[in-house]
Short mmCIF file of C-alpha atoms in Angstrom, two decimals:
data_model
loop_
_atom_site.label_atom_id
_atom_site.label_comp_id
_atom_site.label_asym_id
_atom_site.label_seq_id
_atom_site.Cartn_x
_atom_site.Cartn_y
_atom_site.Cartn_z
CA MET A 217 45.40 -88.18 -8.92
CA LYS A 218 42.52 -86.98 -6.80
CA GLN A 219 43.17 -84.40 -4.08
CA LYS A 220 41.42 -84.68 -0.74
CA GLY A 221 40.00 -81.61 0.97
CA PHE A 222 37.12 -79.20 0.99
CA THR A 223 36.14 -76.83 -1.76
CA LEU A 224 35.70 -73.14 -1.13
CA ALA A 225 31.94 -73.50 -1.58
CA GLU A 226 31.76 -76.19 1.10
CA LEU A 227 33.75 -74.07 3.55
CA ILE A 228 31.54 -71.02 2.91
CA GLY A 229 28.45 -73.19 3.45
CA VAL A 230 29.74 -74.47 6.80
CA VAL A 231 30.66 -70.95 7.95
CA ALA A 232 27.20 -69.67 6.93
CA ILE A 233 25.45 -72.46 8.83
CA LEU A 234 27.57 -71.80 11.94
CA GLY A 235 26.75 -68.09 11.65
CA VAL A 236 23.01 -68.77 11.50
CA ILE A 237 23.21 -71.11 14.50
CA SER A 238 25.15 -68.57 16.56
CA VAL A 239 22.66 -65.80 15.70
CA LEU A 240 19.79 -68.02 16.85
CA VAL A 241 21.45 -69.29 20.03
CA ALA A 242 23.34 -66.19 21.25
CA PRO A 243 20.32 -64.24 22.60
CA THR A 244 19.19 -67.24 24.64
CA ILE A 245 22.63 -67.70 26.16
CA ILE A 246 22.94 -63.98 26.95
CA ASN A 247 19.51 -63.97 28.64
CA GLN A 248 20.43 -67.00 30.74
CA ILE A 249 23.62 -65.28 31.89
CA ARG A 250 21.72 -62.10 32.81
CA ASN A 251 19.04 -64.06 34.68
CA SER A 252 21.61 -66.03 36.66
CA GLN A 253 23.40 -62.83 37.64
CA ASN A 254 20.16 -61.31 38.96
CA LYS A 255 19.16 -64.36 40.98
CA ILE A 256 20.11 -64.72 44.61
CA ASP A 257 21.21 -68.17 45.75
CA ALA A 258 19.00 -70.06 48.22
CA VAL A 259 21.31 -69.69 51.24
CA THR A 260 21.64 -65.92 50.83
CA GLU A 261 17.90 -65.65 50.20
CA GLU A 262 17.16 -67.52 53.45
CA LEU A 263 19.54 -65.23 55.36
CA LEU A 264 17.81 -62.13 53.96
CA PHE A 265 14.38 -63.52 54.78
CA SER A 266 15.49 -64.31 58.35
CA ALA A 267 16.81 -60.76 58.80
CA THR A 268 13.52 -59.42 57.48
CA SER A 269 11.58 -61.64 59.88
CA LEU A 270 13.58 -60.31 62.83
CA TYR A 271 13.02 -56.75 61.65
CA LEU A 272 9.25 -57.26 61.37
CA GLU A 273 8.96 -59.07 64.71
CA ASN A 274 10.59 -56.07 66.42
CA ARG A 275 8.10 -53.73 64.73
CA GLU A 276 4.75 -55.50 64.97
CA ASP A 277 3.03 -52.16 65.63
CA GLU A 278 4.27 -50.81 62.27
CA TYR A 279 3.76 -54.10 60.40
CA PRO A 280 0.72 -55.89 61.89
CA LYS A 281 -0.07 -59.43 60.80
CA ILE A 282 -3.32 -58.62 59.03
CA ASN A 283 -4.34 -61.04 56.26
CA ASN A 284 -3.67 -59.80 52.71
CA ASN A 285 -1.39 -56.98 53.85
CA VAL A 286 1.77 -56.58 51.79
CA TYR A 287 4.92 -54.81 53.00
CA CYS A 288 8.00 -53.87 50.98
CA ILE A 289 11.25 -53.78 52.95
CA LYS A 290 14.44 -52.49 51.31
CA LEU A 291 17.72 -54.19 52.13
CA GLN A 292 19.07 -50.71 53.00
CA THR A 293 16.48 -50.57 55.82
CA LEU A 294 17.74 -53.88 57.21
CA VAL A 295 21.34 -52.65 57.06
CA ASP A 296 20.41 -49.37 58.78
CA ASP A 297 18.63 -51.33 61.53
CA GLY A 298 21.68 -53.56 62.11
CA LYS A 299 20.03 -56.77 60.90
CA LEU A 300 22.47 -57.07 57.98
CA GLN A 301 25.98 -55.83 57.27
CA ASN A 302 26.99 -53.97 54.15
CA PRO A 303 28.11 -55.20 51.64
CA ILE A 304 25.67 -58.08 51.15
CA LEU A 305 27.33 -60.70 48.97
CA ASP A 306 25.93 -63.78 47.28
CA LYS A 307 27.78 -67.11 47.02
CA ASN A 308 29.69 -65.89 43.95
CA GLY A 309 30.96 -62.83 45.81
CA SER A 310 28.76 -60.46 43.82
CA GLU A 311 27.36 -57.53 45.77
CA ILE A 312 23.57 -57.37 46.09
CA SER A 313 22.06 -53.92 45.66
CA LEU A 314 20.71 -52.37 48.85
CA ASN A 315 17.84 -50.94 46.79
CA LYS A 316 16.46 -54.46 46.28
CA GLU A 317 13.18 -55.00 48.09
CA ILE A 318 11.76 -57.99 49.91
CA LYS A 319 8.02 -58.41 49.51
CA VAL A 320 6.32 -59.61 52.68
CA SER A 321 2.74 -60.78 52.30
CA ILE A 322 0.53 -61.89 55.17
CA GLU A 323 -1.59 -65.03 54.82
CA ASN A 324 -3.18 -66.80 57.79
CA LYS A 325 -1.17 -64.63 60.21
CA ARG A 326 2.10 -65.84 58.60
CA TYR A 327 4.74 -63.91 56.71
CA ASN A 328 5.55 -65.01 53.16
CA TYR A 329 8.72 -63.60 51.60
CA SER A 330 9.74 -63.08 47.98
CA PHE A 331 11.97 -60.97 45.74
CA PRO A 332 9.67 -59.41 43.10
CA ASN A 333 10.83 -57.10 40.32
CA ASN A 334 8.40 -54.46 41.54
CA CYS A 335 7.03 -54.36 45.08
CA THR A 336 3.81 -52.56 45.88
CA ALA A 337 2.72 -52.32 49.52
CA SER A 338 -0.96 -52.62 50.32
CA ASN A 339 -1.12 -51.64 53.99
#
């Protein structure tokens, strides 16, 4: 009578293959999770950009609209000025660091906003 089932060698082979797959895939999954945690959703981003716009419009003498100028505005500055309230939360309820900077670049007398990793002002 023949028994049905897997041999020990087959089981070890399957476990080894699963181990290799998990070693190859795990770093990619971990990086995706980290990147998604650092991203700000579009609605929150638009709110932060609007607050920055109001802040700059009230201080045109400090931040003139000169082409190719770049300004770096910390979220803490916007909170201190009353344009935002602390804590700043994204759609997932995660708190956004007040040390994060918004890069404002001037092109054709218009403000362009972004969240770079490093912001360097050029004014």
